């Protein structure tokens, strides 16, 4: 089973930038897609981005396209969500999660597919 730990959340002003980290352990990341999700106060958790283990391809929800970038380190054990031009509506608890996917080169940001979750890190965008 994969363990995931998020970090990097903070209070940031609108227009600012943050980099979130997702450190993994307990199993190799090969054939695990990893996704980032967020939950704003009073709202349902939503998919933000994902990265495919097979292809390295990424998917982004429309509201973050052009502002967020998902990457992974060369050792593949830590993944990053680079966030720029942050808006108040980006506020929420950000979670990373993993999905066993040994066949498809395309990842998904559907929550129900993910089985291993981190504890989350708080991002607050406010002046």
PDB file of C-alpha atoms in Angstrom:
ATOM      1  CA  UNK A   1       0.000   0.000   0.000  1.00  0.00           C
ATOM      2  CA  UNK A   2       1.215   3.464  -0.844  1.00  0.00           C
ATOM      3  CA  UNK A   3       1.556   6.210   1.776  1.00  0.00           C
ATOM      4  CA  UNK A   4       1.285   9.820   0.677  1.00  0.00           C
ATOM      5  CA  UNK A   5       2.140  12.981   2.625  1.00  0.00           C
ATOM      6  CA  UNK A   6       1.339  16.456   1.349  1.00  0.00           C
ATOM      7  CA  UNK A   7       3.151  19.627   2.354  1.00  0.00           C
ATOM      8  CA  UNK A   8       3.644  23.194   1.203  1.00  0.00           C
ATOM      9  CA  UNK A   9       0.254  24.674   1.925  1.00  0.00           C
ATOM     10  CA  UNK A  10       0.220  28.268   3.175  1.00  0.00           C
ATOM     11  CA  UNK A  11      -1.561  31.597   3.251  1.00  0.00           C
ATOM     12  CA  UNK A  12      -0.791  33.505   0.054  1.00  0.00           C
ATOM     13  CA  UNK A  13      -2.064  36.703  -1.527  1.00  0.00           C
ATOM     14  CA  UNK A  14      -4.083  36.668  -4.752  1.00  0.00           C
ATOM     15  CA  UNK A  15      -1.751  36.494  -7.717  1.00  0.00           C
ATOM     16  CA  UNK A  16       0.878  34.673  -5.714  1.00  0.00           C
ATOM     17  CA  UNK A  17       2.455  31.260  -6.166  1.00  0.00           C
ATOM     18  CA  UNK A  18       2.918  28.078  -4.159  1.00  0.00           C
ATOM     19  CA  UNK A  19       4.460  24.688  -4.680  1.00  0.00           C
ATOM     20  CA  UNK A  20       2.789  21.717  -3.035  1.00  0.00           C
ATOM     21  CA  UNK A  21       4.690  18.482  -2.510  1.00  0.00           C
ATOM     22  CA  UNK A  22       3.405  14.927  -2.333  1.00  0.00           C
ATOM     23  CA  UNK A  23       5.957  12.537  -0.823  1.00  0.00           C
ATOM     24  CA  UNK A  24       5.278   8.846  -1.353  1.00  0.00           C
ATOM     25  CA  UNK A  25       6.548   5.731   0.412  1.00  0.00           C
ATOM     26  CA  UNK A  26       5.655   2.127   1.107  1.00  0.00           C
ATOM     27  CA  UNK A  27       5.613   0.937  -2.480  1.00  0.00           C
ATOM     28  CA  UNK A  28       7.100   1.808  -5.818  1.00  0.00           C
ATOM     29  CA  UNK A  29       5.231   4.443  -7.793  1.00  0.00           C
ATOM     30  CA  UNK A  30       5.485   2.447 -10.981  1.00  0.00           C
ATOM     31  CA  UNK A  31       1.983   1.911 -12.381  1.00  0.00           C
ATOM     32  CA  UNK A  32       0.457   4.329  -9.876  1.00  0.00           C
ATOM     33  CA  UNK A  33      -1.174   7.400 -11.343  1.00  0.00           C
ATOM     34  CA  UNK A  34      -1.199  10.289  -8.864  1.00  0.00           C
ATOM     35  CA  UNK A  35      -3.825  12.984  -8.618  1.00  0.00           C
ATOM     36  CA  UNK A  36      -4.294  16.266  -6.804  1.00  0.00           C
ATOM     37  CA  UNK A  37      -7.697  17.091  -5.378  1.00  0.00           C
ATOM     38  CA  UNK A  38      -9.032  19.974  -3.318  1.00  0.00           C
ATOM     39  CA  UNK A  39     -11.952  20.658  -1.038  1.00  0.00           C
ATOM     40  CA  UNK A  40     -13.170  24.155  -0.332  1.00  0.00           C
ATOM     41  CA  UNK A  41     -15.203  24.898   2.807  1.00  0.00           C
ATOM     42  CA  UNK A  42     -18.765  23.719   2.353  1.00  0.00           C
ATOM     43  CA  UNK A  43     -18.065  22.154  -1.034  1.00  0.00           C
ATOM     44  CA  UNK A  44     -17.425  18.690  -2.357  1.00  0.00           C
ATOM     45  CA  UNK A  45     -13.910  17.508  -3.061  1.00  0.00           C
ATOM     46  CA  UNK A  46     -12.952  18.019  -6.700  1.00  0.00           C
ATOM     47  CA  UNK A  47     -10.222  16.805  -9.004  1.00  0.00           C
ATOM     48  CA  UNK A  48      -7.525  19.329  -9.887  1.00  0.00           C
ATOM     49  CA  UNK A  49      -4.870  17.459 -11.830  1.00  0.00           C
ATOM     50  CA  UNK A  50      -3.298  14.057 -12.387  1.00  0.00           C
ATOM     51  CA  UNK A  51      -0.176  12.530 -13.886  1.00  0.00           C
ATOM     52  CA  UNK A  52       0.098   9.184 -15.629  1.00  0.00           C
ATOM     53  CA  UNK A  53       2.750   6.745 -14.443  1.00  0.00           C
ATOM     54  CA  UNK A  54       2.991   5.142 -17.893  1.00  0.00           C
ATOM     55  CA  UNK A  55       3.121   8.193 -20.164  1.00  0.00           C
ATOM     56  CA  UNK A  56       3.903  11.109 -17.848  1.00  0.00           C
ATOM     57  CA  UNK A  57       0.928  12.842 -19.395  1.00  0.00           C
ATOM     58  CA  UNK A  58      -1.090  15.258 -17.290  1.00  0.00           C
ATOM     59  CA  UNK A  59      -4.714  16.313 -17.048  1.00  0.00           C
ATOM     60  CA  UNK A  60      -6.016  19.548 -15.507  1.00  0.00           C
ATOM     61  CA  UNK A  61      -9.453  20.735 -14.588  1.00  0.00           C
ATOM     62  CA  UNK A  62     -10.455  23.763 -16.657  1.00  0.00           C
ATOM     63  CA  UNK A  63     -10.259  26.269 -13.810  1.00  0.00           C
ATOM     64  CA  UNK A  64      -6.521  25.713 -13.287  1.00  0.00           C
ATOM     65  CA  UNK A  65      -5.292  25.228 -16.849  1.00  0.00           C
ATOM     66  CA  UNK A  66      -2.409  27.552 -17.616  1.00  0.00           C
ATOM     67  CA  UNK A  67      -1.851  28.305 -13.916  1.00  0.00           C
ATOM     68  CA  UNK A  68      -1.017  24.932 -12.315  1.00  0.00           C
ATOM     69  CA  UNK A  69       1.653  22.455 -13.366  1.00  0.00           C
ATOM     70  CA  UNK A  70       2.017  18.879 -12.103  1.00  0.00           C
ATOM     71  CA  UNK A  71       5.498  17.404 -12.119  1.00  0.00           C
ATOM     72  CA  UNK A  72       7.496  14.610 -10.509  1.00  0.00           C
ATOM     73  CA  UNK A  73      11.114  14.337  -9.519  1.00  0.00           C
ATOM     74  CA  UNK A  74      13.585  12.163 -11.389  1.00  0.00           C
ATOM     75  CA  UNK A  75      13.497   9.580  -8.614  1.00  0.00           C
ATOM     76  CA  UNK A  76       9.717   9.446  -8.988  1.00  0.00           C
ATOM     77  CA  UNK A  77       9.030   9.360  -5.243  1.00  0.00           C
ATOM     78  CA  UNK A  78       7.962  12.987  -4.816  1.00  0.00           C
ATOM     79  CA  UNK A  79       5.490  14.866  -6.931  1.00  0.00           C
ATOM     80  CA  UNK A  80       4.781  18.574  -7.089  1.00  0.00           C
ATOM     81  CA  UNK A  81       1.887  20.852  -7.898  1.00  0.00           C
ATOM     82  CA  UNK A  82       3.197  24.251  -8.974  1.00  0.00           C
ATOM     83  CA  UNK A  83       0.467  26.841  -8.553  1.00  0.00           C
ATOM     84  CA  UNK A  84       0.671  30.388  -9.884  1.00  0.00           C
ATOM     85  CA  UNK A  85      -1.689  33.340 -10.388  1.00  0.00           C
ATOM     86  CA  UNK A  86      -3.602  32.059  -7.389  1.00  0.00           C
ATOM     87  CA  UNK A  87      -7.170  33.187  -6.860  1.00  0.00           C
ATOM     88  CA  UNK A  88      -9.353  33.213  -3.723  1.00  0.00           C
ATOM     89  CA  UNK A  89     -11.403  30.406  -5.264  1.00  0.00           C
ATOM     90  CA  UNK A  90      -8.296  28.202  -5.148  1.00  0.00           C
ATOM     91  CA  UNK A  91      -8.615  28.141  -1.359  1.00  0.00           C
ATOM     92  CA  UNK A  92      -9.111  24.709   0.166  1.00  0.00           C
ATOM     93  CA  UNK A  93      -7.475  21.602   1.532  1.00  0.00           C
ATOM     94  CA  UNK A  94      -5.353  19.972  -1.158  1.00  0.00           C
ATOM     95  CA  UNK A  95      -4.930  16.206  -1.208  1.00  0.00           C
ATOM     96  CA  UNK A  96      -2.795  13.908  -3.286  1.00  0.00           C
ATOM     97  CA  UNK A  97      -3.959  10.397  -4.009  1.00  0.00           C
ATOM     98  CA  UNK A  98      -2.808   7.335  -5.928  1.00  0.00           C
ATOM     99  CA  UNK A  99      -4.483   4.954  -8.345  1.00  0.00           C
ATOM    100  CA  UNK A 100      -3.112   1.629  -9.556  1.00  0.00           C
ATOM    101  CA  UNK A 101      -3.150   1.832 -13.348  1.00  0.00           C
ATOM    102  CA  UNK A 102      -0.815  -0.548 -15.204  1.00  0.00           C
ATOM    103  CA  UNK A 103      -2.564  -0.288 -18.581  1.00  0.00           C
ATOM    104  CA  UNK A 104      -3.817   3.168 -19.613  1.00  0.00           C
ATOM    105  CA  UNK A 105      -1.478   6.064 -20.521  1.00  0.00           C
ATOM    106  CA  UNK A 106      -4.242   8.527 -19.648  1.00  0.00           C
ATOM    107  CA  UNK A 107      -4.927   9.464 -16.021  1.00  0.00           C
ATOM    108  CA  UNK A 108      -8.231  10.573 -14.537  1.00  0.00           C
ATOM    109  CA  UNK A 109      -9.260  13.193 -11.998  1.00  0.00           C
ATOM    110  CA  UNK A 110     -12.341  11.265 -10.917  1.00  0.00           C
ATOM    111  CA  UNK A 111     -12.147  10.863  -7.125  1.00  0.00           C
ATOM    112  CA  UNK A 112     -13.843   7.492  -6.970  1.00  0.00           C
ATOM    113  CA  UNK A 113     -10.992   5.799  -8.850  1.00  0.00           C
ATOM    114  CA  UNK A 114      -8.363   6.670  -6.240  1.00  0.00           C
ATOM    115  CA  UNK A 115      -7.629   4.308  -3.368  1.00  0.00           C
ATOM    116  CA  UNK A 116      -4.697   5.746  -1.389  1.00  0.00           C
ATOM    117  CA  UNK A 117      -4.955   9.266   0.038  1.00  0.00           C
ATOM    118  CA  UNK A 118      -2.825  11.703   1.985  1.00  0.00           C
ATOM    119  CA  UNK A 119      -4.032  13.787   4.907  1.00  0.00           C
ATOM    120  CA  UNK A 120      -4.154  17.089   3.022  1.00  0.00           C
ATOM    121  CA  UNK A 121      -2.511  20.497   3.241  1.00  0.00           C
ATOM    122  CA  UNK A 122      -4.321  23.835   3.616  1.00  0.00           C
ATOM    123  CA  UNK A 123      -4.028  26.499   0.936  1.00  0.00           C
ATOM    124  CA  UNK A 124      -5.579  29.883   1.657  1.00  0.00           C
ATOM    125  CA  UNK A 125      -5.586  32.634  -0.962  1.00  0.00           C
ATOM    126  CA  UNK A 126      -6.550  35.914   0.643  1.00  0.00           C
ATOM    127  CA  UNK A 127      -5.406  39.489   0.964  1.00  0.00           C
TER     128      UNK A 127
END
